[in-house]
Structures are given as C-alpha cells and as structure tokens.
Amino acid sequence: MTDSTPAVFLVDALPEGERAELEGTEARHAVTVRRARPGEVITLTDGEGHSADCVIEAVHPGKQPRLGLTVGKRRYEPEPALRVTIVQALAKGDRGELAVELATEAGADDIVPWRAARSVARWDEGARGAKALAKWRDTAKAAAKQARRARFPSVSEPATTAHIAERVAEADLALVLDAAGTPITSLDLPARGRILLIVGPEGGITREEHDALAEAGATSVRLGLTVLRTSTAATVALGALGALTARWQ
C-alpha cells in the first residue's frame, strides 16, 4: 500500500494548546529513522481513541531530539460496539510476535497470551517471561502505529486454560478456532458486546482444553477448508468478523 497518510506517534496525553513538543523515544524515531522535516504532518495519539494532526514547525536533533509542533485537527474514535479479544496460544520462535502484529493490524481490541498445553514456547515467571511479554506489547504498539490506529490493543499477562475458561463465561460469544468446527458464516453474531476468539498452538488444542472451554460456553468454529497456522488464524478470523458484523462499517 502507498504510504500517503501521516505517520503516527504515541504520547501519554494529547497537548491541550495549539503548540506542542514531541520528545523522548518517539521524537528520536521521528528524527533519526523517519527523517522528519519542517512542514510535514504527523499524527499524535494517546492510543485510547484521541488523536490530533500536527504540523512540524521545527526539528531539534542531538542527544535528546525533539520536534516543535503546531496542533491542528483533533479527533476521537469511540470504543467499538463489538469488541474482539484474541486469546493467542504461545508459539515458538517469532511466530507469536507475528500473530500479535497481524492481529493488531487486523483490528484486535485486546490480546491475551495463552499458556496452552501444547505450546512449545514457555514463558517462565521472572525476567525471561517479562521480556517475552514486553516483546508482544512492543510489537502490538508498533503494529498499531503502522496501521494508523487511534486505539491500541491491550496485551494482558499470560493466562492459563482455567483463566481463559473464566473469560469464556464472561464473554457474549466465545469461539474456538477448530478445523472440525461449525462454519463461522453460519453463526448468529452479536451486534454489540464482546467476542472472545481463541487460537490454539501449532500442535492443536488438547481434548481436555476443548472440554473445559466448551463447558464454559465456547463454540468451535472453522474459517474455511484449509488449516491455518497459529500466526495467521486470528487475522483471518478478524477479517471474517469484520465482514460478517458491523465492525467495518
């Protein structure tokens, strides 16, 4: 796709006045990576629906780069009436991060890492697990900026199957992706509320996990005639939900 829209930069809060400065990591990225120039338009967002288009008035390089901005049009994107939470099983290598990246670009509202029984990757408690979770969160942030999202998805702490079953019981609709499930096109999908979409690991979901999720209220669904990888399944499902509901309208 042609890169014709302003680049997005994440801030803690939008500036209140007509003048502002972009500092810190985002300013460094703008100056050293994107080679920002005076006169260019960028978009600031807080990742919670608020955004503003800004014109770069001055570029200050150095050890602590910053941009002088004139704040223009402001916008607010409300929360979607129908939210989709992706429960993504931990995957080996960089496949988990790829799954997060693609799901974020496809519009996931929340992402829950799942310690599934057949997940090859294991996020131990402590520094290693925290590092892995930080990678998922950084990936989601970068993908949201690339997709020009005003609302960034949350990436929660990793969950066990028991915790996922609790989320299933709380959701308006919970779906487990399964090649032997009901076609997703045959479902009566809600117009509002929360959908929980569960993606298993490369080795598949165990019978015990299937039973626990089904007992909590989850429905097994399939997306088509082919088997998708754990890194791409959520993205395809989000596309189907976008077309089958009002999420894309």
PDB file of C-alpha atoms in Angstrom:
ATOM      1  CA  MET A   1       0.000   0.000   0.000  1.00  0.00           C
ATOM      2  CA  THR A   2       1.118   3.578  -0.649  1.00  0.00           C
ATOM      3  CA  ASP A   3       2.293   5.402   2.461  1.00  0.00           C
ATOM      4  CA  SER A   4       0.183   8.511   1.923  1.00  0.00           C
ATOM      5  CA  THR A   5      -1.153   9.243   5.402  1.00  0.00           C
ATOM      6  CA  PRO A   6       0.694  10.908   8.301  1.00  0.00           C
ATOM      7  CA  ALA A   7       2.910   8.790  10.498  1.00  0.00           C
ATOM      8  CA  VAL A   8       1.509   8.077  13.967  1.00  0.00           C
ATOM      9  CA  PHE A   9       3.377   8.759  17.214  1.00  0.00           C
ATOM     10  CA  LEU A  10       2.218   7.621  20.643  1.00  0.00           C
ATOM     11  CA  VAL A  11       2.061  10.120  23.530  1.00  0.00           C
ATOM     12  CA  ASP A  12       0.859   9.789  27.100  1.00  0.00           C
ATOM     13  CA  ALA A  13      -1.720  12.540  26.548  1.00  0.00           C
ATOM     14  CA  LEU A  14      -2.549  14.912  23.716  1.00  0.00           C
ATOM     15  CA  PRO A  15      -1.378  18.520  24.131  1.00  0.00           C
ATOM     16  CA  GLU A  16      -4.103  20.902  25.224  1.00  0.00           C
ATOM     17  CA  GLY A  17      -2.961  24.016  23.373  1.00  0.00           C
ATOM     18  CA  GLU A  18      -2.112  24.890  19.786  1.00  0.00           C
ATOM     19  CA  ARG A  19       1.640  24.423  20.308  1.00  0.00           C
ATOM     20  CA  ALA A  20       3.408  21.280  21.481  1.00  0.00           C
ATOM     21  CA  GLU A  21       6.691  19.408  21.539  1.00  0.00           C
ATOM     22  CA  LEU A  22       7.314  15.740  20.835  1.00  0.00           C
ATOM     23  CA  GLU A  23      10.168  14.389  22.937  1.00  0.00           C
ATOM     24  CA  GLY A  24      11.672  11.107  24.092  1.00  0.00           C
ATOM     25  CA  THR A  25      11.690   7.835  22.179  1.00  0.00           C
ATOM     26  CA  GLU A  26       9.028   8.899  19.705  1.00  0.00           C
ATOM     27  CA  ALA A  27      10.898  12.094  18.819  1.00  0.00           C
ATOM     28  CA  ARG A  28      14.114  10.119  18.374  1.00  0.00           C
ATOM     29  CA  HIS A  29      12.332   7.764  15.990  1.00  0.00           C
ATOM     30  CA  ALA A  30      10.864  10.707  14.060  1.00  0.00           C
ATOM     31  CA  VAL A  31      14.234  12.443  13.700  1.00  0.00           C
ATOM     32  CA  THR A  32      16.672   9.562  13.203  1.00  0.00           C
ATOM     33  CA  VAL A  33      14.539   6.919  11.475  1.00  0.00           C
ATOM     34  CA  ARG A  34      11.809   8.799   9.629  1.00  0.00           C
ATOM     35  CA  ARG A  35      13.980  11.854   8.907  1.00  0.00           C
ATOM     36  CA  ALA A  36      11.187  14.256   9.854  1.00  0.00           C
ATOM     37  CA  ARG A  37      11.308  17.683   8.222  1.00  0.00           C
ATOM     38  CA  PRO A  38       9.580  21.011   8.931  1.00  0.00           C
ATOM     39  CA  GLY A  39       6.262  21.284   7.131  1.00  0.00           C
ATOM     40  CA  GLU A  40       5.439  17.588   7.390  1.00  0.00           C
ATOM     41  CA  VAL A  41       2.198  16.465   9.009  1.00  0.00           C
ATOM     42  CA  ILE A  42       2.241  13.789  11.696  1.00  0.00           C
ATOM     43  CA  THR A  43      -0.454  12.372  13.942  1.00  0.00           C
ATOM     44  CA  LEU A  44      -0.242  12.171  17.710  1.00  0.00           C
ATOM     45  CA  THR A  45      -2.411   9.664  19.567  1.00  0.00           C
ATOM     46  CA  ASP A  46      -2.790   8.514  23.154  1.00  0.00           C
ATOM     47  CA  GLY A  47      -3.762   5.019  21.986  1.00  0.00           C
ATOM     48  CA  GLU A  48      -7.136   5.385  23.712  1.00  0.00           C
ATOM     49  CA  GLY A  49      -9.099   6.964  20.884  1.00  0.00           C
ATOM     50  CA  HIS A  50      -7.828  10.552  20.955  1.00  0.00           C
ATOM     51  CA  SER A  51      -5.646  11.812  18.101  1.00  0.00           C
ATOM     52  CA  ALA A  52      -4.543  15.088  16.550  1.00  0.00           C
ATOM     53  CA  ASP A  53      -2.868  16.038  13.275  1.00  0.00           C
ATOM     54  CA  CYS A  54       0.162  18.270  13.784  1.00  0.00           C
ATOM     55  CA  VAL A  55       2.465  20.221  11.506  1.00  0.00           C
ATOM     56  CA  ILE A  56       6.184  20.021  12.267  1.00  0.00           C
ATOM     57  CA  GLU A  57       7.446  23.569  12.729  1.00  0.00           C
ATOM     58  CA  ALA A  58      10.981  22.781  13.922  1.00  0.00           C
ATOM     59  CA  VAL A  59      13.271  19.762  14.203  1.00  0.00           C
ATOM     60  CA  HIS A  60      15.834  19.746  17.015  1.00  0.00           C
ATOM     61  CA  PRO A  61      18.340  16.860  16.637  1.00  0.00           C
ATOM     62  CA  GLY A  62      21.032  15.936  19.121  1.00  0.00           C
ATOM     63  CA  LYS A  63      21.275  13.614  22.101  1.00  0.00           C
ATOM     64  CA  GLN A  64      17.686  14.446  23.079  1.00  0.00           C
ATOM     65  CA  PRO A  65      15.813  15.044  19.815  1.00  0.00           C
ATOM     66  CA  ARG A  66      12.519  16.913  19.856  1.00  0.00           C
ATOM     67  CA  LEU A  67      10.002  18.321  17.424  1.00  0.00           C
ATOM     68  CA  GLY A  68       8.196  21.644  17.664  1.00  0.00           C
ATOM     69  CA  LEU A  69       4.598  21.188  16.538  1.00  0.00           C
ATOM     70  CA  THR A  70       1.500  23.170  15.676  1.00  0.00           C
ATOM     71  CA  VAL A  71      -1.568  21.183  16.713  1.00  0.00           C
ATOM     72  CA  GLY A  72      -4.371  21.013  14.160  1.00  0.00           C
ATOM     73  CA  LYS A  73      -7.482  18.887  13.782  1.00  0.00           C
ATOM     74  CA  ARG A  74      -8.401  16.714  16.747  1.00  0.00           C
ATOM     75  CA  ARG A  75     -10.451  13.526  16.564  1.00  0.00           C
ATOM     76  CA  TYR A  76     -11.948  10.978  18.908  1.00  0.00           C
ATOM     77  CA  GLU A  77     -12.699   7.373  17.995  1.00  0.00           C
ATOM     78  CA  PRO A  78     -15.165   5.764  20.438  1.00  0.00           C
ATOM     79  CA  GLU A  79     -14.808   2.186  21.578  1.00  0.00           C
ATOM     80  CA  PRO A  80     -16.301  -0.291  19.081  1.00  0.00           C
ATOM     81  CA  ALA A  81     -19.763  -1.568  19.916  1.00  0.00           C
ATOM     82  CA  LEU A  82     -18.479  -5.087  19.304  1.00  0.00           C
ATOM     83  CA  ARG A  83     -15.035  -5.750  20.810  1.00  0.00           C
ATOM     84  CA  VAL A  84     -12.931  -8.752  19.850  1.00  0.00           C
ATOM     85  CA  THR A  85     -10.399 -10.212  22.260  1.00  0.00           C
ATOM     86  CA  ILE A  86      -7.844 -12.592  20.780  1.00  0.00           C
ATOM     87  CA  VAL A  87      -6.654 -15.408  23.028  1.00  0.00           C
ATOM     88  CA  GLN A  88      -3.392 -16.375  21.339  1.00  0.00           C
ATOM     89  CA  ALA A  89      -1.540 -19.519  22.333  1.00  0.00           C
ATOM     90  CA  LEU A  90       2.183 -19.043  22.874  1.00  0.00           C
ATOM     91  CA  ALA A  91       4.123 -20.006  19.764  1.00  0.00           C
ATOM     92  CA  LYS A  92       7.740 -20.913  19.144  1.00  0.00           C
ATOM     93  CA  GLY A  93      10.271 -18.523  17.681  1.00  0.00           C
ATOM     94  CA  ASP A  94       8.877 -15.285  16.352  1.00  0.00           C
ATOM     95  CA  ARG A  95       5.508 -16.748  15.363  1.00  0.00           C
ATOM     96  CA  GLY A  96       3.844 -15.383  18.482  1.00  0.00           C
ATOM     97  CA  GLU A  97       5.043 -11.872  17.725  1.00  0.00           C
ATOM     98  CA  LEU A  98       3.927 -12.294  14.107  1.00  0.00           C
ATOM     99  CA  ALA A  99       0.471 -13.320  15.330  1.00  0.00           C
ATOM    100  CA  VAL A 100       0.300 -10.199  17.519  1.00  0.00           C
ATOM    101  CA  GLU A 101       1.468  -7.958  14.693  1.00  0.00           C
ATOM    102  CA  LEU A 102      -1.065  -9.273  12.193  1.00  0.00           C
ATOM    103  CA  ALA A 103      -3.959  -9.359  14.662  1.00  0.00           C
ATOM    104  CA  THR A 104      -3.253  -5.762  15.679  1.00  0.00           C
ATOM    105  CA  GLU A 105      -3.236  -4.609  12.067  1.00  0.00           C
ATOM    106  CA  ALA A 106      -6.496  -6.523  11.521  1.00  0.00           C
ATOM    107  CA  GLY A 107      -8.207  -4.714  14.414  1.00  0.00           C
ATOM    108  CA  ALA A 108      -7.926  -6.856  17.551  1.00  0.00           C
ATOM    109  CA  ASP A 109      -9.092  -4.883  20.590  1.00  0.00           C
ATOM    110  CA  ASP A 110      -7.346  -6.989  23.233  1.00  0.00           C
ATOM    111  CA  ILE A 111      -4.787  -9.804  23.134  1.00  0.00           C
ATOM    112  CA  VAL A 112      -4.346 -12.477  25.809  1.00  0.00           C
ATOM    113  CA  PRO A 113      -1.271 -14.745  25.692  1.00  0.00           C
ATOM    114  CA  TRP A 114      -2.355 -18.311  26.466  1.00  0.00           C
ATOM    115  CA  ARG A 115      -0.191 -20.954  28.116  1.00  0.00           C
ATOM    116  CA  ALA A 116      -1.759 -23.817  26.174  1.00  0.00           C
ATOM    117  CA  ALA A 117      -0.740 -27.381  26.983  1.00  0.00           C
ATOM    118  CA  ARG A 118       0.893 -27.979  23.593  1.00  0.00           C
ATOM    119  CA  SER A 119       2.606 -24.613  23.322  1.00  0.00           C
ATOM    120  CA  VAL A 120       6.285 -25.226  22.632  1.00  0.00           C
ATOM    121  CA  ALA A 121       7.175 -21.775  23.940  1.00  0.00           C
ATOM    122  CA  ARG A 122       7.143 -21.393  27.724  1.00  0.00           C
ATOM    123  CA  TRP A 123       7.038 -18.051  29.449  1.00  0.00           C
ATOM    124  CA  ASP A 124       8.600 -18.671  32.819  1.00  0.00           C
ATOM    125  CA  GLU A 125       7.906 -16.433  35.763  1.00  0.00           C
ATOM    126  CA  GLY A 126      10.522 -13.765  36.293  1.00  0.00           C
ATOM    127  CA  ALA A 127      12.791 -11.836  33.948  1.00  0.00           C
ATOM    128  CA  ARG A 128      12.522 -14.130  30.909  1.00  0.00           C
ATOM    129  CA  GLY A 129       8.743 -14.167  30.979  1.00  0.00           C
ATOM    130  CA  ALA A 130       8.624 -10.400  31.469  1.00  0.00           C
ATOM    131  CA  LYS A 131      10.942  -9.939  28.490  1.00  0.00           C
ATOM    132  CA  ALA A 132       8.749 -12.114  26.268  1.00  0.00           C
ATOM    133  CA  LEU A 133       5.611 -10.228  27.314  1.00  0.00           C
ATOM    134  CA  ALA A 134       7.368  -6.901  26.675  1.00  0.00           C
ATOM    135  CA  LYS A 135       8.166  -8.063  23.130  1.00  0.00           C
ATOM    136  CA  TRP A 136       4.478  -8.803  22.480  1.00  0.00           C
ATOM    137  CA  ARG A 137       3.480  -5.402  23.843  1.00  0.00           C
ATOM    138  CA  ASP A 138       6.128  -3.583  21.813  1.00  0.00           C
ATOM    139  CA  THR A 139       5.015  -5.495  18.723  1.00  0.00           C
ATOM    140  CA  ALA A 140       1.383  -4.502  19.277  1.00  0.00           C
ATOM    141  CA  LYS A 141       2.351  -0.855  19.743  1.00  0.00           C
ATOM    142  CA  ALA A 142       4.472  -0.783  16.584  1.00  0.00           C
ATOM    143  CA  ALA A 143       1.767  -2.532  14.546  1.00  0.00           C
ATOM    144  CA  ALA A 144      -0.925  -0.164  15.820  1.00  0.00           C
ATOM    145  CA  LYS A 145       1.173   2.819  14.761  1.00  0.00           C
ATOM    146  CA  GLN A 146       1.821   1.246  11.360  1.00  0.00           C
ATOM    147  CA  ALA A 147      -1.919   0.647  10.922  1.00  0.00           C
ATOM    148  CA  ARG A 148      -2.680   4.251  11.980  1.00  0.00           C
ATOM    149  CA  ARG A 149      -4.886   3.091  14.829  1.00  0.00           C
ATOM    150  CA  ALA A 150      -6.235   5.581  17.336  1.00  0.00           C
ATOM    151  CA  ARG A 151      -6.981   2.764  19.778  1.00  0.00           C
ATOM    152  CA  PHE A 152      -4.146   0.406  20.626  1.00  0.00           C
ATOM    153  CA  PRO A 153      -4.907  -3.147  21.770  1.00  0.00           C
ATOM    154  CA  SER A 154      -4.045  -4.182  25.286  1.00  0.00           C
ATOM    155  CA  VAL A 155      -1.784  -7.207  25.786  1.00  0.00           C
ATOM    156  CA  SER A 156      -2.517  -8.777  29.155  1.00  0.00           C
ATOM    157  CA  GLU A 157      -0.492 -11.064  31.368  1.00  0.00           C
ATOM    158  CA  PRO A 158      -0.266 -14.687  30.131  1.00  0.00           C
ATOM    159  CA  ALA A 159      -3.220 -16.833  31.181  1.00  0.00           C
ATOM    160  CA  THR A 160      -3.807 -20.487  31.945  1.00  0.00           C
ATOM    161  CA  THR A 161      -6.633 -22.528  30.460  1.00  0.00           C
ATOM    162  CA  ALA A 162      -8.589 -22.127  33.697  1.00  0.00           C
ATOM    163  CA  HIS A 163      -8.352 -18.333  33.399  1.00  0.00           C
ATOM    164  CA  ILE A 164      -9.371 -18.492  29.730  1.00  0.00           C
ATOM    165  CA  ALA A 165     -12.423 -20.546  30.706  1.00  0.00           C
ATOM    166  CA  GLU A 166     -13.399 -17.775  33.128  1.00  0.00           C
ATOM    167  CA  ARG A 167     -13.154 -15.245  30.292  1.00  0.00           C
ATOM    168  CA  VAL A 168     -15.271 -17.521  28.104  1.00  0.00           C
ATOM    169  CA  ALA A 169     -18.038 -17.491  30.700  1.00  0.00           C
ATOM    170  CA  GLU A 170     -17.951 -13.675  30.844  1.00  0.00           C
ATOM    171  CA  ALA A 171     -17.985 -13.086  27.060  1.00  0.00           C
ATOM    172  CA  ASP A 172     -21.090 -12.532  24.943  1.00  0.00           C
ATOM    173  CA  LEU A 173     -19.723 -15.066  22.463  1.00  0.00           C
ATOM    174  CA  ALA A 174     -16.624 -17.258  22.692  1.00  0.00           C
ATOM    175  CA  LEU A 175     -15.213 -19.006  19.642  1.00  0.00           C
ATOM    176  CA  VAL A 176     -12.512 -21.663  19.454  1.00  0.00           C
ATOM    177  CA  LEU A 177     -10.881 -21.975  16.033  1.00  0.00           C
ATOM    178  CA  ASP A 178     -11.061 -25.637  15.046  1.00  0.00           C
ATOM    179  CA  ALA A 179     -10.881 -27.223  11.593  1.00  0.00           C
ATOM    180  CA  ALA A 180     -13.706 -29.575  12.635  1.00  0.00           C
ATOM    181  CA  GLY A 181     -15.963 -26.826  13.985  1.00  0.00           C
ATOM    182  CA  THR A 182     -19.084 -25.127  12.662  1.00  0.00           C
ATOM    183  CA  PRO A 183     -18.545 -22.717   9.723  1.00  0.00           C
ATOM    184  CA  ILE A 184     -18.206 -19.207  11.119  1.00  0.00           C
ATOM    185  CA  THR A 185     -20.568 -17.957   8.406  1.00  0.00           C
ATOM    186  CA  SER A 186     -23.423 -19.972   9.945  1.00  0.00           C
ATOM    187  CA  LEU A 187     -23.261 -18.246  13.343  1.00  0.00           C
ATOM    188  CA  ASP A 188     -25.671 -15.636  14.669  1.00  0.00           C
ATOM    189  CA  LEU A 189     -23.108 -13.000  15.627  1.00  0.00           C
ATOM    190  CA  PRO A 190     -23.950 -10.259  18.128  1.00  0.00           C
ATOM    191  CA  ALA A 191     -24.025  -6.586  17.123  1.00  0.00           C
ATOM    192  CA  ARG A 192     -22.671  -5.394  20.475  1.00  0.00           C
ATOM    193  CA  GLY A 193     -20.689  -6.760  23.375  1.00  0.00           C
ATOM    194  CA  ARG A 194     -17.519  -8.834  23.466  1.00  0.00           C
ATOM    195  CA  ILE A 195     -16.354 -11.740  21.349  1.00  0.00           C
ATOM    196  CA  LEU A 196     -13.567 -13.965  22.642  1.00  0.00           C
ATOM    197  CA  LEU A 197     -11.640 -15.640  19.816  1.00  0.00           C
ATOM    198  CA  ILE A 198      -9.358 -18.489  20.911  1.00  0.00           C
ATOM    199  CA  VAL A 199      -6.406 -19.596  18.770  1.00  0.00           C
ATOM    200  CA  GLY A 200      -4.567 -22.754  19.732  1.00  0.00           C
ATOM    201  CA  PRO A 201      -0.875 -23.635  19.322  1.00  0.00           C
ATOM    202  CA  GLU A 202       0.703 -25.352  16.321  1.00  0.00           C
ATOM    203  CA  GLY A 203       0.180 -28.724  17.984  1.00  0.00           C
ATOM    204  CA  GLY A 204      -3.526 -28.069  18.445  1.00  0.00           C
ATOM    205  CA  ILE A 205      -5.775 -27.815  21.486  1.00  0.00           C
ATOM    206  CA  THR A 206      -5.966 -30.886  23.720  1.00  0.00           C
ATOM    207  CA  ARG A 207      -9.231 -32.716  24.359  1.00  0.00           C
ATOM    208  CA  GLU A 208      -9.102 -31.582  27.981  1.00  0.00           C
ATOM    209  CA  GLU A 209      -8.765 -27.953  26.899  1.00  0.00           C
ATOM    210  CA  HIS A 210     -11.587 -28.345  24.380  1.00  0.00           C
ATOM    211  CA  ASP A 211     -13.834 -29.803  27.072  1.00  0.00           C
ATOM    212  CA  ALA A 212     -13.003 -27.077  29.589  1.00  0.00           C
ATOM    213  CA  LEU A 213     -13.674 -24.287  27.087  1.00  0.00           C
ATOM    214  CA  ALA A 214     -16.856 -25.907  25.782  1.00  0.00           C
ATOM    215  CA  GLU A 215     -18.161 -26.432  29.311  1.00  0.00           C
ATOM    216  CA  ALA A 216     -17.591 -22.705  29.947  1.00  0.00           C
ATOM    217  CA  GLY A 217     -19.683 -21.880  26.863  1.00  0.00           C
ATOM    218  CA  ALA A 218     -17.274 -21.713  23.905  1.00  0.00           C
ATOM    219  CA  THR A 219     -18.278 -22.775  20.391  1.00  0.00           C
ATOM    220  CA  SER A 220     -15.844 -24.440  17.974  1.00  0.00           C
ATOM    221  CA  VAL A 221     -15.767 -22.785  14.540  1.00  0.00           C
ATOM    222  CA  ARG A 222     -13.826 -23.147  11.327  1.00  0.00           C
ATOM    223  CA  LEU A 223     -12.870 -20.447   8.861  1.00  0.00           C
ATOM    224  CA  GLY A 224     -12.688 -22.427   5.640  1.00  0.00           C
ATOM    225  CA  LEU A 225     -11.481 -25.630   4.071  1.00  0.00           C
ATOM    226  CA  THR A 226      -7.798 -25.176   4.833  1.00  0.00           C
ATOM    227  CA  VAL A 227      -5.799 -25.343   8.056  1.00  0.00           C
ATOM    228  CA  LEU A 228      -4.248 -22.061   9.147  1.00  0.00           C
ATOM    229  CA  ARG A 229      -1.117 -21.559  11.194  1.00  0.00           C
ATOM    230  CA  THR A 230      -1.386 -20.150  14.678  1.00  0.00           C
ATOM    231  CA  SER A 231       0.367 -16.966  13.500  1.00  0.00           C
ATOM    232  CA  THR A 232      -2.256 -16.187  10.825  1.00  0.00           C
ATOM    233  CA  ALA A 233      -5.500 -17.697  12.123  1.00  0.00           C
ATOM    234  CA  ALA A 234      -6.589 -14.716  14.232  1.00  0.00           C
ATOM    235  CA  THR A 235      -6.047 -12.309  11.346  1.00  0.00           C
ATOM    236  CA  VAL A 236      -8.231 -14.335   9.006  1.00  0.00           C
ATOM    237  CA  ALA A 237     -10.911 -14.643  11.694  1.00  0.00           C
ATOM    238  CA  LEU A 238     -10.858 -10.887  12.340  1.00  0.00           C
ATOM    239  CA  GLY A 239     -11.361 -10.300   8.636  1.00  0.00           C
ATOM    240  CA  ALA A 240     -14.348 -12.648   8.635  1.00  0.00           C
ATOM    241  CA  LEU A 241     -15.845 -10.929  11.685  1.00  0.00           C
ATOM    242  CA  GLY A 242     -15.294  -7.542  10.082  1.00  0.00           C
ATOM    243  CA  ALA A 243     -17.302  -8.614   7.029  1.00  0.00           C
ATOM    244  CA  LEU A 244     -19.994 -10.536   8.932  1.00  0.00           C
ATOM    245  CA  THR A 245     -20.677  -7.819  11.540  1.00  0.00           C
ATOM    246  CA  ALA A 246     -20.798  -4.017  11.562  1.00  0.00           C
ATOM    247  CA  ARG A 247     -17.172  -3.709  12.721  1.00  0.00           C
ATOM    248  CA  TRP A 248     -16.042  -2.497   9.301  1.00  0.00           C
ATOM    249  CA  GLN A 249     -18.941  -0.104   8.779  1.00  0.00           C
TER     250      GLN A 249
END
